[in-house]
Amino acid sequence: MLFDAEIIRSSRRTVAVQITRDGGVVVRAPLWMSGRKIEAFLESKRSWIEKHLSRTAPQLPPLTEEEITALLAAAKEDLPRRVERLALQVGVSVNRVTIRCQRTRWGSCSAKGNINLNCLLMLCPEEVRDYVVVHELCHRREMNHSPRFWAEVERVMPDYRCHRRWLKEKGSSVMQRI
Ligand SMILES: [Zn+2]
């Protein structure tokens, strides 16, 4: 197979290819269509697929040391203020806010109320930054990802799902820059 495609057969009559938001290739094919026919179909769509795959997974250049330093400085200005403002909305207290540049996580919150945030959030849309802050602040109420936790996130940020999706889809390409 040319692409790591997921093949979904159904009673449909025609074959179609689709690129999912997270960069997967999905082929929807009739029940009767052979694997070889599907491969030939994919081959005929190769340039279209490649074009769209490169669009879903943009290769961003790695950050230079100076850029990371500037990002940290900007994050130290921006993120603690965001925490302060949103903590009032969530209705919780915060102990300490630490900004780090890391590849593994966007934020974390300790039982003592120490919040860690990733400086790479500065490369994400503002609403996504707010979502991560709200997420961590809501852990001051619920130290888990239970339905109660998500209900609390939703109360403060009713449209949090699209920001969460943004991180899921584009977050790794931002993190890969360090
Ligand atoms: Zn969490």
JSON list of C-alpha atoms in Angstrom, two decimals, residues 48-138:
[
{"chain": "A", "resi": 48, "resn": "TRP", "atom": "CA", "xyz": [-4.00, 14.73, -4.51]},
{"chain": "A", "resi": 49, "resn": "ILE", "atom": "CA", "xyz": [-3.34, 12.68, -1.38]},
{"chain": "A", "resi": 50, "resn": "GLU", "atom": "CA", "xyz": [0.23, 13.88, -1.05]},
{"chain": "A", "resi": 51, "resn": "LYS", "atom": "CA", "xyz": [-0.82, 17.48, -1.45]},
{"chain": "A", "resi": 52, "resn": "HIS", "atom": "CA", "xyz": [-3.44, 17.18, 1.27]},
{"chain": "A", "resi": 53, "resn": "LEU", "atom": "CA", "xyz": [-1.24, 15.18, 3.60]},
{"chain": "A", "resi": 54, "resn": "SER", "atom": "CA", "xyz": [1.42, 17.86, 3.50]},
{"chain": "A", "resi": 55, "resn": "ARG", "atom": "CA", "xyz": [-1.25, 20.42, 4.31]},
{"chain": "A", "resi": 56, "resn": "THR", "atom": "CA", "xyz": [-2.43, 18.61, 7.44]},
{"chain": "A", "resi": 57, "resn": "ALA", "atom": "CA", "xyz": [1.09, 18.13, 8.76]},
{"chain": "A", "resi": 58, "resn": "PRO", "atom": "CA", "xyz": [3.05, 21.33, 8.19]},
{"chain": "A", "resi": 59, "resn": "GLN", "atom": "CA", "xyz": [6.73, 21.01, 8.86]},
{"chain": "A", "resi": 60, "resn": "LEU", "atom": "CA", "xyz": [7.67, 23.95, 11.00]},
{"chain": "A", "resi": 61, "resn": "PRO", "atom": "CA", "xyz": [11.32, 24.90, 11.30]},
{"chain": "A", "resi": 62, "resn": "PRO", "atom": "CA", "xyz": [13.05, 24.18, 14.62]},
{"chain": "A", "resi": 63, "resn": "LEU", "atom": "CA", "xyz": [13.43, 27.12, 16.95]},
{"chain": "A", "resi": 64, "resn": "THR", "atom": "CA", "xyz": [16.82, 28.70, 17.43]},
{"chain": "A", "resi": 65, "resn": "GLU", "atom": "CA", "xyz": [18.23, 29.31, 20.89]},
{"chain": "A", "resi": 66, "resn": "GLU", "atom": "CA", "xyz": [17.48, 33.04, 20.58]},
{"chain": "A", "resi": 67, "resn": "GLU", "atom": "CA", "xyz": [13.91, 32.31, 19.59]},
{"chain": "A", "resi": 68, "resn": "ILE", "atom": "CA", "xyz": [13.45, 30.04, 22.60]},
{"chain": "A", "resi": 69, "resn": "THR", "atom": "CA", "xyz": [14.87, 32.72, 24.91]},
{"chain": "A", "resi": 70, "resn": "ALA", "atom": "CA", "xyz": [12.48, 35.28, 23.42]},
{"chain": "A", "resi": 71, "resn": "LEU", "atom": "CA", "xyz": [9.60, 32.84, 23.72]},
{"chain": "A", "resi": 72, "resn": "LEU", "atom": "CA", "xyz": [10.36, 32.21, 27.39]},
{"chain": "A", "resi": 73, "resn": "ALA", "atom": "CA", "xyz": [10.47, 35.94, 28.06]},
{"chain": "A", "resi": 74, "resn": "ALA", "atom": "CA", "xyz": [7.16, 36.49, 26.28]},
{"chain": "A", "resi": 75, "resn": "ALA", "atom": "CA", "xyz": [5.59, 33.55, 28.11]},
{"chain": "A", "resi": 76, "resn": "LYS", "atom": "CA", "xyz": [6.70, 34.89, 31.48]},
{"chain": "A", "resi": 77, "resn": "GLU", "atom": "CA", "xyz": [4.90, 38.12, 30.65]},
{"chain": "A", "resi": 78, "resn": "ASP", "atom": "CA", "xyz": [1.78, 36.58, 29.23]},
{"chain": "A", "resi": 79, "resn": "LEU", "atom": "CA", "xyz": [1.00, 33.33, 31.03]},
{"chain": "A", "resi": 80, "resn": "PRO", "atom": "CA", "xyz": [1.06, 34.35, 34.72]},
{"chain": "A", "resi": 81, "resn": "ARG", "atom": "CA", "xyz": [-1.36, 37.19, 33.93]},
{"chain": "A", "resi": 82, "resn": "ARG", "atom": "CA", "xyz": [-3.61, 34.74, 32.15]},
{"chain": "A", "resi": 83, "resn": "VAL", "atom": "CA", "xyz": [-3.49, 32.43, 35.18]},
{"chain": "A", "resi": 84, "resn": "GLU", "atom": "CA", "xyz": [-4.39, 35.31, 37.49]},
{"chain": "A", "resi": 85, "resn": "ARG", "atom": "CA", "xyz": [-7.36, 36.38, 35.37]},
{"chain": "A", "resi": 86, "resn": "LEU", "atom": "CA", "xyz": [-8.70, 32.88, 34.78]},
{"chain": "A", "resi": 87, "resn": "ALA", "atom": "CA", "xyz": [-8.19, 31.75, 38.38]},
{"chain": "A", "resi": 88, "resn": "LEU", "atom": "CA", "xyz": [-10.82, 34.33, 39.34]},
{"chain": "A", "resi": 89, "resn": "GLN", "atom": "CA", "xyz": [-13.22, 32.80, 36.83]},
{"chain": "A", "resi": 90, "resn": "VAL", "atom": "CA", "xyz": [-12.58, 29.25, 37.98]},
{"chain": "A", "resi": 91, "resn": "GLY", "atom": "CA", "xyz": [-12.69, 30.45, 41.59]},
{"chain": "A", "resi": 92, "resn": "VAL", "atom": "CA", "xyz": [-9.49, 28.82, 42.79]},
{"chain": "A", "resi": 93, "resn": "SER", "atom": "CA", "xyz": [-6.21, 29.98, 44.28]},
{"chain": "A", "resi": 94, "resn": "VAL", "atom": "CA", "xyz": [-2.78, 29.40, 42.79]},
{"chain": "A", "resi": 95, "resn": "ASN", "atom": "CA", "xyz": [0.49, 29.04, 44.58]},
{"chain": "A", "resi": 96, "resn": "ARG", "atom": "CA", "xyz": [3.28, 29.42, 42.06]},
{"chain": "A", "resi": 97, "resn": "VAL", "atom": "CA", "xyz": [3.43, 29.63, 38.25]},
{"chain": "A", "resi": 98, "resn": "THR", "atom": "CA", "xyz": [6.51, 28.18, 36.54]},
{"chain": "A", "resi": 99, "resn": "ILE", "atom": "CA", "xyz": [7.21, 28.52, 32.83]},
{"chain": "A", "resi": 100, "resn": "ARG", "atom": "CA", "xyz": [9.29, 25.88, 31.09]},
{"chain": "A", "resi": 101, "resn": "CYS", "atom": "CA", "xyz": [10.16, 25.02, 27.55]},
{"chain": "A", "resi": 102, "resn": "GLN", "atom": "CA", "xyz": [9.40, 21.34, 27.14]},
{"chain": "A", "resi": 103, "resn": "ARG", "atom": "CA", "xyz": [8.42, 18.74, 24.61]},
{"chain": "A", "resi": 104, "resn": "THR", "atom": "CA", "xyz": [6.24, 16.58, 26.74]},
{"chain": "A", "resi": 105, "resn": "ARG", "atom": "CA", "xyz": [3.35, 18.54, 28.15]},
{"chain": "A", "resi": 106, "resn": "TRP", "atom": "CA", "xyz": [1.50, 21.81, 27.86]},
{"chain": "A", "resi": 107, "resn": "GLY", "atom": "CA", "xyz": [0.90, 22.24, 31.52]},
{"chain": "A", "resi": 108, "resn": "SER", "atom": "CA", "xyz": [0.52, 20.57, 34.87]},
{"chain": "A", "resi": 109, "resn": "CYS", "atom": "CA", "xyz": [-0.85, 21.35, 38.28]},
{"chain": "A", "resi": 110, "resn": "SER", "atom": "CA", "xyz": [0.35, 19.97, 41.60]},
{"chain": "A", "resi": 111, "resn": "ALA", "atom": "CA", "xyz": [-1.79, 19.26, 44.63]},
{"chain": "A", "resi": 112, "resn": "LYS", "atom": "CA", "xyz": [-0.21, 22.31, 46.29]},
{"chain": "A", "resi": 113, "resn": "GLY", "atom": "CA", "xyz": [-1.44, 24.56, 43.51]},
{"chain": "A", "resi": 114, "resn": "ASN", "atom": "CA", "xyz": [1.84, 25.01, 41.68]},
{"chain": "A", "resi": 115, "resn": "ILE", "atom": "CA", "xyz": [1.14, 25.41, 37.99]},
{"chain": "A", "resi": 116, "resn": "ASN", "atom": "CA", "xyz": [3.67, 24.62, 35.26]},
{"chain": "A", "resi": 117, "resn": "LEU", "atom": "CA", "xyz": [3.11, 25.94, 31.79]},
{"chain": "A", "resi": 118, "resn": "ASN", "atom": "CA", "xyz": [4.98, 25.37, 28.56]},
{"chain": "A", "resi": 119, "resn": "CYS", "atom": "CA", "xyz": [6.47, 28.45, 26.88]},
{"chain": "A", "resi": 120, "resn": "LEU", "atom": "CA", "xyz": [5.54, 26.91, 23.50]},
{"chain": "A", "resi": 121, "resn": "LEU", "atom": "CA", "xyz": [1.98, 27.94, 24.31]},
{"chain": "A", "resi": 122, "resn": "MET", "atom": "CA", "xyz": [3.05, 31.31, 22.94]},
{"chain": "A", "resi": 123, "resn": "LEU", "atom": "CA", "xyz": [3.06, 29.67, 19.49]},
{"chain": "A", "resi": 124, "resn": "CYS", "atom": "CA", "xyz": [-0.55, 28.55, 19.95]},
{"chain": "A", "resi": 125, "resn": "PRO", "atom": "CA", "xyz": [-3.66, 30.71, 19.48]},
{"chain": "A", "resi": 126, "resn": "GLU", "atom": "CA", "xyz": [-4.65, 32.76, 22.52]},
{"chain": "A", "resi": 127, "resn": "GLU", "atom": "CA", "xyz": [-7.82, 30.73, 23.09]},
{"chain": "A", "resi": 128, "resn": "VAL", "atom": "CA", "xyz": [-5.74, 27.56, 23.20]},
{"chain": "A", "resi": 129, "resn": "ARG", "atom": "CA", "xyz": [-3.49, 29.21, 25.79]},
{"chain": "A", "resi": 130, "resn": "ASP", "atom": "CA", "xyz": [-6.58, 30.06, 27.82]},
{"chain": "A", "resi": 131, "resn": "TYR", "atom": "CA", "xyz": [-7.84, 26.51, 27.49]},
{"chain": "A", "resi": 132, "resn": "VAL", "atom": "CA", "xyz": [-4.62, 25.01, 28.87]},
{"chain": "A", "resi": 133, "resn": "VAL", "atom": "CA", "xyz": [-4.66, 27.47, 31.77]},
{"chain": "A", "resi": 134, "resn": "VAL", "atom": "CA", "xyz": [-8.32, 26.74, 32.52]},
{"chain": "A", "resi": 135, "resn": "HIS", "atom": "CA", "xyz": [-7.61, 23.01, 32.30]},
{"chain": "A", "resi": 136, "resn": "GLU", "atom": "CA", "xyz": [-4.83, 23.24, 34.87]},
{"chain": "A", "resi": 137, "resn": "LEU", "atom": "CA", "xyz": [-6.82, 25.56, 37.12]},
{"chain": "A", "resi": 138, "resn": "CYS", "atom": "CA", "xyz": [-9.75, 23.12, 37.10]}
]
